[in-house]
């Protein structure tokens, strides 16, 4: 199969109205699945990019702080924005971005809505970890949060977190983190 690069501008080029229409329940699932499908290609690109930038062939060779730094540079170099990776609690970590292009701050949406990215990150980080991980966006610039924040953890952990949040709990309190 031949890969084609998906630049951030491709997703952002969708008109705000079309993108908002896609963010209904069915559209959100479609965007997330598309992102998940794109994760494999993004991971392959990352692995091909690593030797020249980080001096390693496998991301597993990087200690967590260095991996976080390299991930930020990778996504920034691709035009997707900068990211910061931070451990949260004992079973999750956060991927934060102040300038992620899928977010549309003028949209004023009610819920986090970077569905494509959630799918992409789920596949991408699962490949790095060589384990099935889930991703859930909990803050989004499209709903006027100051950043986009995706939590990464085991599927059971994030399912439990989601259930608590659906009952009104703050995600930081549930995972025992303060940032």
PDB file of C-alpha atoms in Angstrom:
ATOM      1  CA  UNK A   1       0.000   0.000   0.000  1.00  0.00           C
ATOM      2  CA  UNK A   2       1.256   3.467  -0.852  1.00  0.00           C
ATOM      3  CA  UNK A   3       1.043   6.124   1.845  1.00  0.00           C
ATOM      4  CA  UNK A   4       0.188   9.709   1.205  1.00  0.00           C
ATOM      5  CA  UNK A   5       1.008  12.393   3.688  1.00  0.00           C
ATOM      6  CA  UNK A   6      -1.865  14.067   5.501  1.00  0.00           C
ATOM      7  CA  UNK A   7      -0.855  17.582   6.361  1.00  0.00           C
ATOM      8  CA  UNK A   8      -2.744  19.379   9.091  1.00  0.00           C
ATOM      9  CA  UNK A   9      -4.007  21.879   6.526  1.00  0.00           C
ATOM     10  CA  UNK A  10      -6.021  19.073   4.892  1.00  0.00           C
ATOM     11  CA  UNK A  11      -8.179  18.671   7.970  1.00  0.00           C
ATOM     12  CA  UNK A  12      -8.325  22.363   8.760  1.00  0.00           C
ATOM     13  CA  UNK A  13      -9.430  23.089   5.174  1.00  0.00           C
ATOM     14  CA  UNK A  14     -12.827  21.587   5.928  1.00  0.00           C
ATOM     15  CA  UNK A  15     -15.110  24.534   6.396  1.00  0.00           C
ATOM     16  CA  UNK A  16     -16.040  25.151  10.033  1.00  0.00           C
ATOM     17  CA  UNK A  17     -19.658  24.357   9.161  1.00  0.00           C
ATOM     18  CA  UNK A  18     -18.779  21.029   7.493  1.00  0.00           C
ATOM     19  CA  UNK A  19     -16.484  20.101  10.347  1.00  0.00           C
ATOM     20  CA  UNK A  20     -19.167  20.978  12.899  1.00  0.00           C
ATOM     21  CA  UNK A  21     -21.688  18.810  11.012  1.00  0.00           C
ATOM     22  CA  UNK A  22     -19.215  15.919  11.105  1.00  0.00           C
ATOM     23  CA  UNK A  23     -18.944  16.276  14.869  1.00  0.00           C
ATOM     24  CA  UNK A  24     -22.380  14.846  15.549  1.00  0.00           C
ATOM     25  CA  UNK A  25     -22.282  11.333  16.993  1.00  0.00           C
ATOM     26  CA  UNK A  26     -21.952   9.470  13.680  1.00  0.00           C
ATOM     27  CA  UNK A  27     -19.546  12.014  12.239  1.00  0.00           C
ATOM     28  CA  UNK A  28     -17.423  11.984  15.378  1.00  0.00           C
ATOM     29  CA  UNK A  29     -17.043   8.213  15.150  1.00  0.00           C
ATOM     30  CA  UNK A  30     -16.119   8.483  11.460  1.00  0.00           C
ATOM     31  CA  UNK A  31     -13.487  11.137  12.185  1.00  0.00           C
ATOM     32  CA  UNK A  32     -12.049   9.059  15.033  1.00  0.00           C
ATOM     33  CA  UNK A  33     -11.889   5.931  12.862  1.00  0.00           C
ATOM     34  CA  UNK A  34     -10.179   7.910  10.092  1.00  0.00           C
ATOM     35  CA  UNK A  35      -7.628   9.130  12.613  1.00  0.00           C
ATOM     36  CA  UNK A  36      -7.076   5.620  13.903  1.00  0.00           C
ATOM     37  CA  UNK A  37      -6.489   4.412  10.342  1.00  0.00           C
ATOM     38  CA  UNK A  38      -3.961   7.224   9.820  1.00  0.00           C
ATOM     39  CA  UNK A  39      -2.037   6.232  12.954  1.00  0.00           C
ATOM     40  CA  UNK A  40      -0.112   3.426  11.272  1.00  0.00           C
ATOM     41  CA  UNK A  41       1.235   5.720   8.562  1.00  0.00           C
ATOM     42  CA  UNK A  42       2.086   8.411  11.110  1.00  0.00           C
ATOM     43  CA  UNK A  43       3.964   5.835  13.175  1.00  0.00           C
ATOM     44  CA  UNK A  44       5.904   4.585  10.138  1.00  0.00           C
ATOM     45  CA  UNK A  45       6.813   8.163   9.281  1.00  0.00           C
ATOM     46  CA  UNK A  46       7.920   8.720  12.882  1.00  0.00           C
ATOM     47  CA  UNK A  47      10.116   5.601  12.898  1.00  0.00           C
ATOM     48  CA  UNK A  48      11.686   6.664   9.585  1.00  0.00           C
ATOM     49  CA  UNK A  49      12.289  10.163  10.938  1.00  0.00           C
ATOM     50  CA  UNK A  50      13.802   9.033  14.270  1.00  0.00           C
ATOM     51  CA  UNK A  51      17.360   8.026  13.263  1.00  0.00           C
ATOM     52  CA  UNK A  52      18.278  11.417  11.818  1.00  0.00           C
ATOM     53  CA  UNK A  53      16.692  13.405  14.638  1.00  0.00           C
ATOM     54  CA  UNK A  54      17.067  11.260  17.757  1.00  0.00           C
ATOM     55  CA  UNK A  55      19.853   8.872  16.757  1.00  0.00           C
ATOM     56  CA  UNK A  56      17.780   5.735  17.433  1.00  0.00           C
ATOM     57  CA  UNK A  57      15.865   3.325  15.221  1.00  0.00           C
ATOM     58  CA  UNK A  58      13.147   2.395  17.693  1.00  0.00           C
ATOM     59  CA  UNK A  59      11.168   4.805  19.901  1.00  0.00           C
ATOM     60  CA  UNK A  60      11.387   2.266  22.741  1.00  0.00           C
ATOM     61  CA  UNK A  61      15.095   3.152  22.960  1.00  0.00           C
ATOM     62  CA  UNK A  62      14.205   6.651  24.198  1.00  0.00           C
ATOM     63  CA  UNK A  63      13.687   7.419  27.884  1.00  0.00           C
ATOM     64  CA  UNK A  64      10.295   8.992  28.601  1.00  0.00           C
ATOM     65  CA  UNK A  65      11.515  12.623  28.873  1.00  0.00           C
ATOM     66  CA  UNK A  66      13.460  12.360  25.615  1.00  0.00           C
ATOM     67  CA  UNK A  67      10.545  10.617  23.884  1.00  0.00           C
ATOM     68  CA  UNK A  68       8.253  13.464  24.947  1.00  0.00           C
ATOM     69  CA  UNK A  69      10.678  16.005  23.479  1.00  0.00           C
ATOM     70  CA  UNK A  70      11.047  14.032  20.243  1.00  0.00           C
ATOM     71  CA  UNK A  71       7.268  13.645  19.860  1.00  0.00           C
ATOM     72  CA  UNK A  72       6.809  17.385  20.181  1.00  0.00           C
ATOM     73  CA  UNK A  73       9.394  18.037  17.508  1.00  0.00           C
ATOM     74  CA  UNK A  74       7.915  15.380  15.213  1.00  0.00           C
ATOM     75  CA  UNK A  75       4.386  16.766  15.272  1.00  0.00           C
ATOM     76  CA  UNK A  76       5.663  20.320  15.008  1.00  0.00           C
ATOM     77  CA  UNK A  77       7.870  19.430  12.016  1.00  0.00           C
ATOM     78  CA  UNK A  78       4.827  17.898  10.299  1.00  0.00           C
ATOM     79  CA  UNK A  79       2.841  21.093  10.819  1.00  0.00           C
ATOM     80  CA  UNK A  80       0.478  19.598  13.406  1.00  0.00           C
ATOM     81  CA  UNK A  81       1.523  21.885  16.240  1.00  0.00           C
ATOM     82  CA  UNK A  82       3.626  21.443  19.328  1.00  0.00           C
ATOM     83  CA  UNK A  83       2.805  18.949  22.055  1.00  0.00           C
ATOM     84  CA  UNK A  84       3.862  18.469  25.632  1.00  0.00           C
ATOM     85  CA  UNK A  85       3.692  15.016  27.211  1.00  0.00           C
ATOM     86  CA  UNK A  86       3.160  14.888  30.979  1.00  0.00           C
ATOM     87  CA  UNK A  87       2.540  11.968  33.364  1.00  0.00           C
ATOM     88  CA  UNK A  88      -0.763  12.336  35.244  1.00  0.00           C
ATOM     89  CA  UNK A  89      -1.477  10.085  38.164  1.00  0.00           C
ATOM     90  CA  UNK A  90      -0.129   6.559  38.161  1.00  0.00           C
ATOM     91  CA  UNK A  91      -1.920   5.143  35.134  1.00  0.00           C
ATOM     92  CA  UNK A  92      -2.265   7.967  32.614  1.00  0.00           C
ATOM     93  CA  UNK A  93      -0.337  10.639  30.825  1.00  0.00           C
ATOM     94  CA  UNK A  94      -1.472  13.769  29.033  1.00  0.00           C
ATOM     95  CA  UNK A  95      -0.636  15.065  25.593  1.00  0.00           C
ATOM     96  CA  UNK A  96      -1.236  18.823  25.539  1.00  0.00           C
ATOM     97  CA  UNK A  97      -1.184  21.320  22.698  1.00  0.00           C
ATOM     98  CA  UNK A  98      -1.771  25.049  22.667  1.00  0.00           C
ATOM     99  CA  UNK A  99      -1.842  25.211  18.868  1.00  0.00           C
ATOM    100  CA  UNK A 100      -3.273  21.946  17.519  1.00  0.00           C
ATOM    101  CA  UNK A 101      -4.756  22.695  14.082  1.00  0.00           C
ATOM    102  CA  UNK A 102      -7.811  20.423  14.296  1.00  0.00           C
ATOM    103  CA  UNK A 103      -9.176  22.653  17.055  1.00  0.00           C
ATOM    104  CA  UNK A 104     -11.168  25.656  15.923  1.00  0.00           C
ATOM    105  CA  UNK A 105     -11.313  28.136  18.813  1.00  0.00           C
ATOM    106  CA  UNK A 106     -14.022  30.182  17.116  1.00  0.00           C
ATOM    107  CA  UNK A 107     -16.342  27.139  17.006  1.00  0.00           C
ATOM    108  CA  UNK A 108     -17.532  27.516  20.624  1.00  0.00           C
ATOM    109  CA  UNK A 109     -18.471  23.835  20.876  1.00  0.00           C
ATOM    110  CA  UNK A 110     -19.843  22.201  24.013  1.00  0.00           C
ATOM    111  CA  UNK A 111     -17.543  19.162  24.049  1.00  0.00           C
ATOM    112  CA  UNK A 112     -13.934  18.390  23.109  1.00  0.00           C
ATOM    113  CA  UNK A 113     -13.981  17.705  19.394  1.00  0.00           C
ATOM    114  CA  UNK A 114     -10.570  16.768  17.991  1.00  0.00           C
ATOM    115  CA  UNK A 115     -11.895  13.339  17.062  1.00  0.00           C
ATOM    116  CA  UNK A 116      -9.480  12.678  14.208  1.00  0.00           C
ATOM    117  CA  UNK A 117      -6.543  13.381  16.508  1.00  0.00           C
ATOM    118  CA  UNK A 118      -7.945  11.165  19.265  1.00  0.00           C
ATOM    119  CA  UNK A 119      -8.014   8.235  16.857  1.00  0.00           C
ATOM    120  CA  UNK A 120      -4.601   9.030  15.389  1.00  0.00           C
ATOM    121  CA  UNK A 121      -2.980   9.293  18.814  1.00  0.00           C
ATOM    122  CA  UNK A 122      -4.628   6.071  20.043  1.00  0.00           C
ATOM    123  CA  UNK A 123      -3.096   4.039  17.229  1.00  0.00           C
ATOM    124  CA  UNK A 124       0.210   5.927  17.277  1.00  0.00           C
ATOM    125  CA  UNK A 125       0.932   5.629  21.023  1.00  0.00           C
ATOM    126  CA  UNK A 126      -0.289   2.012  21.077  1.00  0.00           C
ATOM    127  CA  UNK A 127       2.382   1.207  18.499  1.00  0.00           C
ATOM    128  CA  UNK A 128       5.072   2.969  20.525  1.00  0.00           C
ATOM    129  CA  UNK A 129       4.007   1.140  23.702  1.00  0.00           C
ATOM    130  CA  UNK A 130       3.401  -2.141  21.875  1.00  0.00           C
ATOM    131  CA  UNK A 131       0.163  -2.346  23.876  1.00  0.00           C
ATOM    132  CA  UNK A 132      -3.432  -1.306  23.336  1.00  0.00           C
ATOM    133  CA  UNK A 133      -3.922   2.182  24.735  1.00  0.00           C
ATOM    134  CA  UNK A 134      -6.942   4.452  24.657  1.00  0.00           C
ATOM    135  CA  UNK A 135      -7.033   8.210  24.158  1.00  0.00           C
ATOM    136  CA  UNK A 136      -9.706  10.606  25.400  1.00  0.00           C
ATOM    137  CA  UNK A 137      -9.734  14.342  24.800  1.00  0.00           C
ATOM    138  CA  UNK A 138     -10.736  16.167  27.985  1.00  0.00           C
ATOM    139  CA  UNK A 139      -9.934  19.780  27.075  1.00  0.00           C
ATOM    140  CA  UNK A 140     -10.286  21.395  23.660  1.00  0.00           C
ATOM    141  CA  UNK A 141      -9.662  24.804  22.195  1.00  0.00           C
ATOM    142  CA  UNK A 142     -12.836  24.290  20.089  1.00  0.00           C
ATOM    143  CA  UNK A 143     -14.852  24.700  23.290  1.00  0.00           C
ATOM    144  CA  UNK A 144     -12.756  27.656  24.441  1.00  0.00           C
ATOM    145  CA  UNK A 145     -10.380  25.741  26.712  1.00  0.00           C
ATOM    146  CA  UNK A 146      -6.856  27.221  26.670  1.00  0.00           C
ATOM    147  CA  UNK A 147      -5.390  23.993  25.266  1.00  0.00           C
ATOM    148  CA  UNK A 148      -6.281  20.657  23.782  1.00  0.00           C
ATOM    149  CA  UNK A 149      -5.530  17.827  26.204  1.00  0.00           C
ATOM    150  CA  UNK A 150      -5.714  14.142  25.454  1.00  0.00           C
ATOM    151  CA  UNK A 151      -5.381  11.577  28.215  1.00  0.00           C
ATOM    152  CA  UNK A 152      -3.681   8.302  27.361  1.00  0.00           C
ATOM    153  CA  UNK A 153      -4.067   5.121  29.373  1.00  0.00           C
ATOM    154  CA  UNK A 154      -5.373   1.588  29.428  1.00  0.00           C
ATOM    155  CA  UNK A 155      -8.881   1.290  27.955  1.00  0.00           C
ATOM    156  CA  UNK A 156     -10.352   0.197  31.315  1.00  0.00           C
ATOM    157  CA  UNK A 157      -8.755   3.166  33.072  1.00  0.00           C
ATOM    158  CA  UNK A 158     -10.185   5.681  30.621  1.00  0.00           C
ATOM    159  CA  UNK A 159     -13.596   3.985  30.590  1.00  0.00           C
ATOM    160  CA  UNK A 160     -13.779   4.321  34.367  1.00  0.00           C
ATOM    161  CA  UNK A 161     -12.595   7.920  34.125  1.00  0.00           C
ATOM    162  CA  UNK A 162     -15.256   8.691  31.519  1.00  0.00           C
ATOM    163  CA  UNK A 163     -17.966   7.196  33.738  1.00  0.00           C
ATOM    164  CA  UNK A 164     -16.899   9.434  36.628  1.00  0.00           C
ATOM    165  CA  UNK A 165     -16.765  12.484  34.375  1.00  0.00           C
ATOM    166  CA  UNK A 166     -20.265  11.699  33.065  1.00  0.00           C
ATOM    167  CA  UNK A 167     -21.415  11.993  36.690  1.00  0.00           C
ATOM    168  CA  UNK A 168     -19.794  15.440  36.950  1.00  0.00           C
ATOM    169  CA  UNK A 169     -16.398  14.561  38.434  1.00  0.00           C
ATOM    170  CA  UNK A 170     -13.296  16.517  37.479  1.00  0.00           C
ATOM    171  CA  UNK A 171     -10.855  14.302  35.582  1.00  0.00           C
ATOM    172  CA  UNK A 172      -7.834  15.529  37.562  1.00  0.00           C
ATOM    173  CA  UNK A 173      -9.478  14.565  40.849  1.00  0.00           C
ATOM    174  CA  UNK A 174     -10.406  11.128  39.537  1.00  0.00           C
ATOM    175  CA  UNK A 175      -6.896  10.284  38.331  1.00  0.00           C
ATOM    176  CA  UNK A 176      -5.243  11.805  41.379  1.00  0.00           C
ATOM    177  CA  UNK A 177      -3.296  14.482  39.535  1.00  0.00           C
ATOM    178  CA  UNK A 178      -3.023  18.161  40.178  1.00  0.00           C
ATOM    179  CA  UNK A 179      -1.921  19.632  36.844  1.00  0.00           C
TER     180      UNK A 179
END
